XYZ file of C-alpha atoms in Angstrom:
566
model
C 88.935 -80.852 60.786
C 86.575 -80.549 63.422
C 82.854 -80.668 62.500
C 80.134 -77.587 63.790
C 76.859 -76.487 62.268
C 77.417 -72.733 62.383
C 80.355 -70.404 61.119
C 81.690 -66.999 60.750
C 81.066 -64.411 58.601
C 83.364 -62.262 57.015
C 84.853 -58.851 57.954
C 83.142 -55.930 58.021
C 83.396 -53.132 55.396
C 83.857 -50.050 55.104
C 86.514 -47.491 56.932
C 86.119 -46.129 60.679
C 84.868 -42.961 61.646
C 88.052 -40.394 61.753
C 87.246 -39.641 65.413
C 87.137 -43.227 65.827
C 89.217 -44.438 69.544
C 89.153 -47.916 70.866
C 86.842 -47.761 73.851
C 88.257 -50.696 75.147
C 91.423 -48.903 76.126
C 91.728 -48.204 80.276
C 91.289 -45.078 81.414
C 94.324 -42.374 80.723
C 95.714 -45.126 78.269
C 97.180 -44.138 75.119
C 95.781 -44.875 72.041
C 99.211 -45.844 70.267
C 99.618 -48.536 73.208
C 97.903 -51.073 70.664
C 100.568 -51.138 68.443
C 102.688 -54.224 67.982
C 105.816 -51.536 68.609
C 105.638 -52.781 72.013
C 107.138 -55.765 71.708
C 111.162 -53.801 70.414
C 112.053 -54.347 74.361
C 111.897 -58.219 73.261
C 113.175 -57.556 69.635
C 110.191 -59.273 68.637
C 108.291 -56.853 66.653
C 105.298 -58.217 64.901
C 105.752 -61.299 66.472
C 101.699 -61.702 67.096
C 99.305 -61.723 64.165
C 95.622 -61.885 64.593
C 94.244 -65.441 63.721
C 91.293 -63.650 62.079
C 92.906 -60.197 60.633
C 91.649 -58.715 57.911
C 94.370 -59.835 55.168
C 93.954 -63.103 56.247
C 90.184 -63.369 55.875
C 90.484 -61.469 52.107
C 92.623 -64.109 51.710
C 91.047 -67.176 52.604
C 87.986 -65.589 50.435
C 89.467 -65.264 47.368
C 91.151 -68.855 47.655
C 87.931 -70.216 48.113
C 86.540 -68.485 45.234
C 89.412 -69.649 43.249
C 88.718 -73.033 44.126
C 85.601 -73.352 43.489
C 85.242 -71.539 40.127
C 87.324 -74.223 39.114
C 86.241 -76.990 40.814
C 84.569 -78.737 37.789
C 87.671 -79.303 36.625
C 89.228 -80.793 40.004
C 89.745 -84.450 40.475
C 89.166 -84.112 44.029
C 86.313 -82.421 44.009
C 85.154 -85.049 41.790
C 85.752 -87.792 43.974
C 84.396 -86.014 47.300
C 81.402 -85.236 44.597
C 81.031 -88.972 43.672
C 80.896 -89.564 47.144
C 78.367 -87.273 48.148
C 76.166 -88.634 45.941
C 76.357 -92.368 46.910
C 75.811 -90.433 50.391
C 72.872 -89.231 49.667
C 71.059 -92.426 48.285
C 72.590 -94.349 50.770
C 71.282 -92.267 53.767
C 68.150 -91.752 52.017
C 66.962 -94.579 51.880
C 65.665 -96.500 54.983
C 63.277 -99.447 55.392
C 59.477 -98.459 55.606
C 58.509 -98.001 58.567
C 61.276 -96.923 60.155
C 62.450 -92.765 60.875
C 64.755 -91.051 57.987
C 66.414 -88.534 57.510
C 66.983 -85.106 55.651
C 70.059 -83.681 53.873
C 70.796 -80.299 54.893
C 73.840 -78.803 53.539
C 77.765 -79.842 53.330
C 80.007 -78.479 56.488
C 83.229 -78.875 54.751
C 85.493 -81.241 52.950
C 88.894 -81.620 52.071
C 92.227 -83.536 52.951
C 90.360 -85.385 55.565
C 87.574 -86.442 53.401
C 83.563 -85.020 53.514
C 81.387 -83.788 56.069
C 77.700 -82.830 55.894
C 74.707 -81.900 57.827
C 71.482 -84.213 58.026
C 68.739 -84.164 60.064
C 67.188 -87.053 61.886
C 63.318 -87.845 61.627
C 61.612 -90.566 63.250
C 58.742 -92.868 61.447
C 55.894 -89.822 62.459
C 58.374 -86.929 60.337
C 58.959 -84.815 63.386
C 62.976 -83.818 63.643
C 64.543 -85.385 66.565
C 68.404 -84.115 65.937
C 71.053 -83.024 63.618
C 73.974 -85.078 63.139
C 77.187 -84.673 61.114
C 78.135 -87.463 58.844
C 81.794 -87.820 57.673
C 83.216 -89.687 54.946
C 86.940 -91.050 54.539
C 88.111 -90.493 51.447
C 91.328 -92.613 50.304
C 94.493 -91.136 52.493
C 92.282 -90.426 55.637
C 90.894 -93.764 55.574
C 93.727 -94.393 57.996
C 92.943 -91.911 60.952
C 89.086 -92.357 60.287
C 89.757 -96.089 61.084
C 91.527 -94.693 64.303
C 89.489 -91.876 65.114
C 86.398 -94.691 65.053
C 88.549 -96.873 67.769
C 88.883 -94.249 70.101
C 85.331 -92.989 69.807
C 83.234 -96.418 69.706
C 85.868 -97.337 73.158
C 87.950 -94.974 75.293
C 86.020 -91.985 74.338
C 82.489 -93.218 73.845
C 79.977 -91.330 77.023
C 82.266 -88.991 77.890
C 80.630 -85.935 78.605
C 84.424 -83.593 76.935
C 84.804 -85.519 73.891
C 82.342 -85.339 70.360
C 80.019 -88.950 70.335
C 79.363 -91.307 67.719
C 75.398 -91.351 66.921
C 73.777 -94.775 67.101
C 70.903 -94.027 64.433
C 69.388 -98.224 64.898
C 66.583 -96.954 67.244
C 64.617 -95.032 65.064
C 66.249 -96.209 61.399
C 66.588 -99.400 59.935
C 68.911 -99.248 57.017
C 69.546 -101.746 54.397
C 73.388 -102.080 54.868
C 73.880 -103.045 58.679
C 77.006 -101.816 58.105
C 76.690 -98.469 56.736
C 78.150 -96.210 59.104
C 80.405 -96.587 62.659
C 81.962 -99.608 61.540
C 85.539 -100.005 61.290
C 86.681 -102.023 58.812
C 85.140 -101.247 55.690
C 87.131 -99.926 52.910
C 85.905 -96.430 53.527
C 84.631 -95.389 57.114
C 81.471 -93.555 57.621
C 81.007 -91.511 61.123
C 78.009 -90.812 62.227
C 78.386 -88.142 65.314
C 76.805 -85.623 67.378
C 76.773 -81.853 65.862
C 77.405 -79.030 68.279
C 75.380 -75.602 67.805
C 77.777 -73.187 68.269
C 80.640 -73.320 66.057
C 84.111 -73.770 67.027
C 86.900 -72.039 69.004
C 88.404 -69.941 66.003
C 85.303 -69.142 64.384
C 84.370 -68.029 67.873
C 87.724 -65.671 67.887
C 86.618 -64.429 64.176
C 83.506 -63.169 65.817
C 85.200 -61.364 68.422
C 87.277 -59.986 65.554
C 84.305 -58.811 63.468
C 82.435 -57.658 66.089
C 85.672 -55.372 67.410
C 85.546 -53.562 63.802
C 82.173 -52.439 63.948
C 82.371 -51.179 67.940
C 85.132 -49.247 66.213
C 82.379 -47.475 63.764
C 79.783 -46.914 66.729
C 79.099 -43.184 67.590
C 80.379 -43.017 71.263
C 77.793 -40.707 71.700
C 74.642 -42.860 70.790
C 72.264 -42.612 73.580
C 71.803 -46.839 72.512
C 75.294 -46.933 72.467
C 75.844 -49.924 74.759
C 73.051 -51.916 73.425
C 74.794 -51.737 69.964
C 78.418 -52.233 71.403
C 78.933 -56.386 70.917
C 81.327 -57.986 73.106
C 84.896 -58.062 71.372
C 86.711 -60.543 74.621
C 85.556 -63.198 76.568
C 84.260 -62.483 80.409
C 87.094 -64.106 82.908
C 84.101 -66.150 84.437
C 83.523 -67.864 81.279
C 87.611 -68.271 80.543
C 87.616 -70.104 83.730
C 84.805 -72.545 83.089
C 86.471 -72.880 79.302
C 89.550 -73.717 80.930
C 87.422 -76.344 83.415
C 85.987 -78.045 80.137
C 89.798 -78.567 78.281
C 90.855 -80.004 81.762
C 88.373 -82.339 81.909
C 89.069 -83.265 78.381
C 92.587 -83.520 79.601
C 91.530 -86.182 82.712
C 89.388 -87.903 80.343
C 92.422 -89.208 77.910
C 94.947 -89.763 80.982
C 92.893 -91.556 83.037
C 90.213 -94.246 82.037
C 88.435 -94.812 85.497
C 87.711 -91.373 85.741
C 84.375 -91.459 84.623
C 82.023 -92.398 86.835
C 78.862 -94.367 84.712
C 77.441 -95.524 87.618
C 75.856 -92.054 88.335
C 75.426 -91.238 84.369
C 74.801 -87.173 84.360
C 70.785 -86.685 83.724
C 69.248 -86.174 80.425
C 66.269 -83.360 80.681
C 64.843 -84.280 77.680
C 63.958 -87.957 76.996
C 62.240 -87.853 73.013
C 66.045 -89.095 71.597
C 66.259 -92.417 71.453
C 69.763 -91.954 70.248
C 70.962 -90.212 73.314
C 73.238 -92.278 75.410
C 73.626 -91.398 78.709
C 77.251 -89.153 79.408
C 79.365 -89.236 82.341
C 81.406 -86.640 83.840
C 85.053 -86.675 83.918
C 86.460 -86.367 87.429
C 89.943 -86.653 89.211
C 89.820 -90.276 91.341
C 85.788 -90.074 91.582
C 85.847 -93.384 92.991
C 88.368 -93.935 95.914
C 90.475 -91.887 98.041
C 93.818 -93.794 97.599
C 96.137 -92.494 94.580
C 95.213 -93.605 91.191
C 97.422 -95.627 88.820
C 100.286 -93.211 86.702
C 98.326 -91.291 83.845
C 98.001 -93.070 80.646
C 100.450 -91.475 77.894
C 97.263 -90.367 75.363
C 98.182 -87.664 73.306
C 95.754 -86.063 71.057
C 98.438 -84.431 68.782
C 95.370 -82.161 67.133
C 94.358 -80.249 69.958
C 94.133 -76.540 69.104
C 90.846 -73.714 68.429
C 89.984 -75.690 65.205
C 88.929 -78.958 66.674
C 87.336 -77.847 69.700
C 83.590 -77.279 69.290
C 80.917 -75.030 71.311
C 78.307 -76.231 72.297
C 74.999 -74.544 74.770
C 74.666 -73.732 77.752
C 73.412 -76.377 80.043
C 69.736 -76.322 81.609
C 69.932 -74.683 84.995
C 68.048 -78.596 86.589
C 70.236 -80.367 84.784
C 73.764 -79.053 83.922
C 74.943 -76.643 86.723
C 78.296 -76.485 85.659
C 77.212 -75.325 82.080
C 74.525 -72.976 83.533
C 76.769 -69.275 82.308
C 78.804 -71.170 80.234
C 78.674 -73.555 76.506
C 80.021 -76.155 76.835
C 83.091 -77.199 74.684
C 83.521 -80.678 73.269
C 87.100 -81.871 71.869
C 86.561 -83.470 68.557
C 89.125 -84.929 65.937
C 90.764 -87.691 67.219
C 92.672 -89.041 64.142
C 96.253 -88.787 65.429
C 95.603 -89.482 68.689
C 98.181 -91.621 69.760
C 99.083 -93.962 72.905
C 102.717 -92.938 73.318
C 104.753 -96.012 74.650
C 108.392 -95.579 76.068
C 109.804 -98.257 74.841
C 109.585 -97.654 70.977
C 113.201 -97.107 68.749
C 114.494 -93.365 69.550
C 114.134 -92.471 65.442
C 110.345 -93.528 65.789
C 109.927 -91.220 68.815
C 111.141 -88.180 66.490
C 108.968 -89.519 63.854
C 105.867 -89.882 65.714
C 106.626 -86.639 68.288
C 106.286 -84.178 65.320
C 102.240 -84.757 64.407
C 99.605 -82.153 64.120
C 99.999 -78.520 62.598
C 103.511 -77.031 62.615
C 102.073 -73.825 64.322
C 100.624 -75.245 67.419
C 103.584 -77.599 68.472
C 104.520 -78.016 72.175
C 108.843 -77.420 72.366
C 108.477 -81.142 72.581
C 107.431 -81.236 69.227
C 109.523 -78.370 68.068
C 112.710 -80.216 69.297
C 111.872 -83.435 68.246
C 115.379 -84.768 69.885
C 113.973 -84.611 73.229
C 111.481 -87.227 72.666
C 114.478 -89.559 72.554
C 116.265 -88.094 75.745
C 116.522 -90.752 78.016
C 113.918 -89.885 80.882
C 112.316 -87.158 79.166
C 108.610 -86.974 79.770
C 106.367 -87.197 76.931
C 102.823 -87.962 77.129
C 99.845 -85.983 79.142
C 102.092 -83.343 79.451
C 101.313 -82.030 76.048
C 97.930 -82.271 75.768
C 98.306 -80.008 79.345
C 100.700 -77.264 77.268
C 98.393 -77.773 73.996
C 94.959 -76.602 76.015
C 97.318 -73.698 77.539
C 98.166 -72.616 74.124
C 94.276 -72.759 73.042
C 93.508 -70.761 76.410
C 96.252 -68.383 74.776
C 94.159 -67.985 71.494
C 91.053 -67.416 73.563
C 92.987 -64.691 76.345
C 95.009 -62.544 72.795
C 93.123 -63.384 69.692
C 96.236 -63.851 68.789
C 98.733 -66.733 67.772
C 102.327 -65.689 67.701
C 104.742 -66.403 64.033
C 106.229 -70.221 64.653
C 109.864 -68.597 63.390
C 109.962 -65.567 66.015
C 108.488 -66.953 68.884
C 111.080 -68.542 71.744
C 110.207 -69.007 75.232
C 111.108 -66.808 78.118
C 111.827 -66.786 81.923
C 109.025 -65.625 83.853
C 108.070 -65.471 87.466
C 105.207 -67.568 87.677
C 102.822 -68.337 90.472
C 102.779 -71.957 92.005
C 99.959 -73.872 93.507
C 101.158 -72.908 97.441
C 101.260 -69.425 96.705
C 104.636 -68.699 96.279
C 106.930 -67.353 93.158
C 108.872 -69.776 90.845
C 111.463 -68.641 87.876
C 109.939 -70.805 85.008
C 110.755 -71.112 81.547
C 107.452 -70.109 79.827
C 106.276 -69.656 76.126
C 103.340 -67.763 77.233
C 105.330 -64.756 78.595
C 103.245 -62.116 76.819
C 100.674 -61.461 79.452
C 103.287 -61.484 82.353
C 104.514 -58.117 83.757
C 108.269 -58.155 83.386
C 111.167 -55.085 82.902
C 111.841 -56.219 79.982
C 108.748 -56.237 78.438
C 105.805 -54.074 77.950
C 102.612 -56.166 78.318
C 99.376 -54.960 76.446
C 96.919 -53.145 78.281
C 94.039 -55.214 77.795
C 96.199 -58.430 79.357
C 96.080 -57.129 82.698
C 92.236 -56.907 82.781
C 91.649 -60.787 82.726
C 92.136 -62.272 86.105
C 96.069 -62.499 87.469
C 95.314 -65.943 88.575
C 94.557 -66.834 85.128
C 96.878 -65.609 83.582
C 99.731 -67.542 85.487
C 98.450 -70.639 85.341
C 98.122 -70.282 81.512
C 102.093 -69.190 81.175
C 102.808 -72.359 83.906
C 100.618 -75.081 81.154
C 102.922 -72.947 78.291
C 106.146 -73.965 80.571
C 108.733 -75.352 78.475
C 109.612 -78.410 80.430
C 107.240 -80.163 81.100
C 107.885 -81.319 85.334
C 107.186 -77.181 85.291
C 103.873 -77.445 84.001
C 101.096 -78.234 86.723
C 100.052 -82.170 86.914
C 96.324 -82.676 86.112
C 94.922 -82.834 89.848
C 96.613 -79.296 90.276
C 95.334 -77.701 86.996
C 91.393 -78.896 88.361
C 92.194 -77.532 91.878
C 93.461 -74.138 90.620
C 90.758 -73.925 88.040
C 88.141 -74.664 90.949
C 89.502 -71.985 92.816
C 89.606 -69.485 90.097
C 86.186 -70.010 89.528
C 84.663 -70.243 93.698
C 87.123 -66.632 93.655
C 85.445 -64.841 90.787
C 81.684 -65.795 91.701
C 82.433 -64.895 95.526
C 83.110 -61.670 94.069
C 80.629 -60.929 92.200
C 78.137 -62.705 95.437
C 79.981 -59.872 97.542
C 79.002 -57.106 95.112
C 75.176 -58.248 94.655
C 75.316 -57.712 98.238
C 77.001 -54.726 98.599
C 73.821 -53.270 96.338
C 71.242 -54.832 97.990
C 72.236 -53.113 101.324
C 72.337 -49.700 99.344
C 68.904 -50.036 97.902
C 69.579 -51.862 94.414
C 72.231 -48.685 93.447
C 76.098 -49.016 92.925
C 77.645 -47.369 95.574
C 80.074 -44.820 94.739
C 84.050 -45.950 95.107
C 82.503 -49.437 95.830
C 84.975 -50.872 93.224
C 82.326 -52.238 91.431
C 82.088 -51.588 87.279
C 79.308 -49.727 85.933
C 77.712 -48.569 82.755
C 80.330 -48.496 79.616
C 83.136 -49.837 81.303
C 81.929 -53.195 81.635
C 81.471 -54.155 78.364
C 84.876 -52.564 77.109
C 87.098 -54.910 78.767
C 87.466 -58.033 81.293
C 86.778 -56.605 84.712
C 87.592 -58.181 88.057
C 83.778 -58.676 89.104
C 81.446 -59.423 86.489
C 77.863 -59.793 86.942
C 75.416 -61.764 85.493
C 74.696 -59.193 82.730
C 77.945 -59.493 81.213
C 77.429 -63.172 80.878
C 74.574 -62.734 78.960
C 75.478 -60.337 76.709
C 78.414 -62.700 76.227
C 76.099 -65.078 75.494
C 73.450 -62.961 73.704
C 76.266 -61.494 71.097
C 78.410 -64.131 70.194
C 76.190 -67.187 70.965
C 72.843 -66.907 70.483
C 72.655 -66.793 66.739
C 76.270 -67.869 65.230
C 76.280 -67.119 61.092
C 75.702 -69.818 59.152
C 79.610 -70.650 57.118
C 78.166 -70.519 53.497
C 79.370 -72.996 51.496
C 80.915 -71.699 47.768
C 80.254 -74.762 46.174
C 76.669 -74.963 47.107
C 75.725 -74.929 43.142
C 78.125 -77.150 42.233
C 77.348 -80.879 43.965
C 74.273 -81.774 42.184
C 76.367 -80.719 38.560
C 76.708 -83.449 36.085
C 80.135 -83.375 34.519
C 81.301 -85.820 31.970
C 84.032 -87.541 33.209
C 87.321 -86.984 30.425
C 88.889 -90.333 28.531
C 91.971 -91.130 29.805
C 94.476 -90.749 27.490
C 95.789 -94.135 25.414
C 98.708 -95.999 26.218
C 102.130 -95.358 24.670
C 103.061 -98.111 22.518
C 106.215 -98.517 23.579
C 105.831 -98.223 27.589
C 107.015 -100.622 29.575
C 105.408 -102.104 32.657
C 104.949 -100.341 35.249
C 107.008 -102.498 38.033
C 109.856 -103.173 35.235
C 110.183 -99.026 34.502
C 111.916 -98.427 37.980
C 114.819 -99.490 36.177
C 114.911 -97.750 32.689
């Protein structure tokens, strides 16, 4: 469970107009070319499904209506109750004098325990930030314990990775060991809250806001003021890609970050702020670096990667068109040793959700091949699966989907034969790939299938995955540099048969140059303002309910130790 202030809305209702087409669809395309028919070269027919479709989200409403119309009655909503309660008095309370702070509203809890939304004040009343608070409730007590290690050391000022929130500056509690603190019975985190939602709820937009271009009279004279982006621009799929890899760098290597030149902070009224550092490939010395360290975050996927802004344009160059995106949820992250029992490997290997596995994972057995590599390799093949998700909308069925031989680009240029599970957006005989797959970037799209190889010495090595993204994204912005010129000379007006998108097409699909506009409205329609997730047991947390007798003790039962053998 990852932890984000903002959320998705639903679909949209109602039906499409009869004349309705898909704009996005290239010129002289078919309209049929959509369907999932496509794939019967493969024999793989309905392989994808949309991560957000329309069944899915009816679905996931009505459970949660379920749930909570009979929540009352649920232990564990009980006990996450109870403990939202002693939250609230506990955080509630600080010494006089001192700031405070302000419940907002609960962001989610289940399995991995409770999180909610509070607001920091200092001793004047004026908000200085929102943090999210998470409580461990009795099995995650465990990987809260861990998650706390990893963020309080390896983690902790890393500009990639979700920070713990030192609240001592402006509050003075009366348990000095309220939150951030190990080894208490139940762990309380205390962390940073990103604006923006996170990477699925960012796909369910794109979903939503598809339906309703689908309604939109084509010929609206505010036509493309109404049309909402339904994809992601390539330039910001590059820098997206940047942000995972420095994630990536920042588990495998711990002298990548440089804190002696901390990045600045443009805004200095946070006293909680800690200064963040920038993770870099060998930042400090020219000669090679020691092996990578065998971290594996075993969680990594569109759920526990955040959004975040965009970065000031003083400050934060590399976040200037771009959020950034924070990895968050390190509970079964894992420092994979060689040397452990072969049965512990396949124990150990097969962590996280079933549906996002790396073939390492899927294949446990391999983990105990002698000399097979496990460790940054999959956290490389698990941030080419969420660039995957982000390219499609898509997520393929875990029972259909086997890899496939590709031709794949390598680093020097030239063409490779690689094993690849992300075959679906390279051209091949056998296989006819989706129209809107060969609008994003070629480039891209390679080095995707290469982090989706199946073995992992055919996936690119960290310092190869930076360089190539690099490139990618010095390529796409000389283009579009090229084209601002290209209009300047001609008087501020597109040339004709300059190559360079205009008017509706540019906001259909991915295009090969695309200009500051189309970042914004990126920015404008799926950014800005994310919905607010409501919560459907917002009337239920503050309910008294009488906790039930339990029921008396047969007279004949035997203890409980000497039953195991009646």
């Amino acid at each position: 469970m990852a932890y984000w202030a903002a959320g998705g809305a639903g679909g949209g209702k109602g039906k499409a107009r009869a004349d309705a087409v898909d704009p996005r669809l290239p010129p002289g395309a078919i309209p049929g070319m959509w369907d999932n028919s496509l794939l019967h070269h493969v024999d793989a027919r309905n392989i994808l499904e949309s991560l957000m479709g329309p069944l899915m989200q009816r679905s996931q409403t009505k459970r949660a209506a379920k749930k909570a119309k009979n929540a009352s009655k649920d232990e564990d909503f009980r006990r996450v109750r109870r403990a939202y309660r002693r939250a609230r008095v506990a955080f509630s309370s600080a010494a006089p004098g001192s700031g405070s702070m302000q419940f907002k509203r609960i962001l989610g809890w289940g399995g991995f325990g409770l999180v909610m939304l509070w607001t920091v004040r200092d001793n004047k009343g004026v908000d200085i930030r929102d943090v999210a608070i998470k409580m461990a409730l009795r099995d995650s007590v465990r990987e809260a314990r861990d998650e706390l290690e990893w963020m309080l050391h390896r983690f902790r000022g890393r500009e990639h990775f979700v920070q713990i929130v030192d609240l001592s500056p402006l509050i003075s509690f009366t348990d000095p060991r309220l939150y951030n603190v190990r080894d208490t019975p139940n762990p309380i985190i205390v962390m940073e809250v990103l604006e923006k939602s996170n990477l699925m709820e960012l796909i369910q937009r794109m979903d939503n806001a598809g339906k309703a271009n689908v309604k939109l009279d084509q010929h609206d004279p505010d036509f493309e003021n109404r049309y909402r982006l339904d994809f992601i621009p390539n330039r910001i799929l590059w820098r997206m890609f940047k942000c995972l890899a420095r994630a990536i760098v920042g588990m495998a290597y711990e002298e990548t970050v440089d804190f002696r030149n901390p990045l600045p902070i443009p805004f200095h009224d946070d006293p909680t702020m800690i200064p963040l550092a920038r993770e870099a490939f060998n930042p400090h010395r020219l000669d090679p670096v020691d092996p990578p360290e065998k971290i594996i975050h075993f969680d990594l996927d569109i759920h526990n990667i955040i959004c975040g802004d965009i970065g000031h344009p003083l400050f934060d160059k590399e976040h200037e068109v771009s959020p950034i995106i924070k990895l968050a949820d390190y509970g079964m992250t894992t420092r994979w040793k060689d040397g452990w029992p072969a049965e512990y490997k396949e124990r150990c290997i097969q962590k996280g959700k079933y549906g996002f596995f790396a073939p390492e994972q899927r294949y446990p057995f391999r983990a105990a091949l002698p000399g097979f590599r496990i460790g940054h390799e999959l956290n490389i093949w698990a941030v080419g699966q969420v660039m995957f998700n982000l390219l499609t909308s898509c997520q393929p069925y875990s029972e259909s989907w086997v890899p496939r031989n590709r031709m794949l680009k390598m680093r020097d240029g030239t063409l490779k034969m690689v094993m690849t599970w992300g075959w679906w957006f390279i051209e091949d005989p056998e296989f006819t790939m989706f129209p809107i797959y060969t609008m994003n970037t070629l480039d891209l799209r390679h080095l995707v299938a290469r982090c989706m190889a199946d073995m992992p010495e055919d996936r690119p090595s960290i310092e190869e995955l930076l360089f190539l993204i690099d490139k990618g994204i010095v390529e796409s912005d000389e283009r579009v540099l090229a084209a601002e010129m290209t209009i300047a000379r001609n008087g501020g007006v597109v040339p004709p048969g300059s190559g360079i998108p205009t008017g509706r097409d540019t906001v259909f699909y991915p295009q090969e140059i695309e200009r500051e506009e189309i970042l914004t409205k990126f920015y404008n329609d799926l950014f800005r303002s994310p919905p607010v997730r409501p919560d459907p047991y917002y009337h239920l947390w503050n309910v008294i309910t009488p906790t039930p007798e339990p029921p008396p003790p047969a007279p004949d039962a035997l203890p409980r130790r000497l039953s195991w053998y009646v």
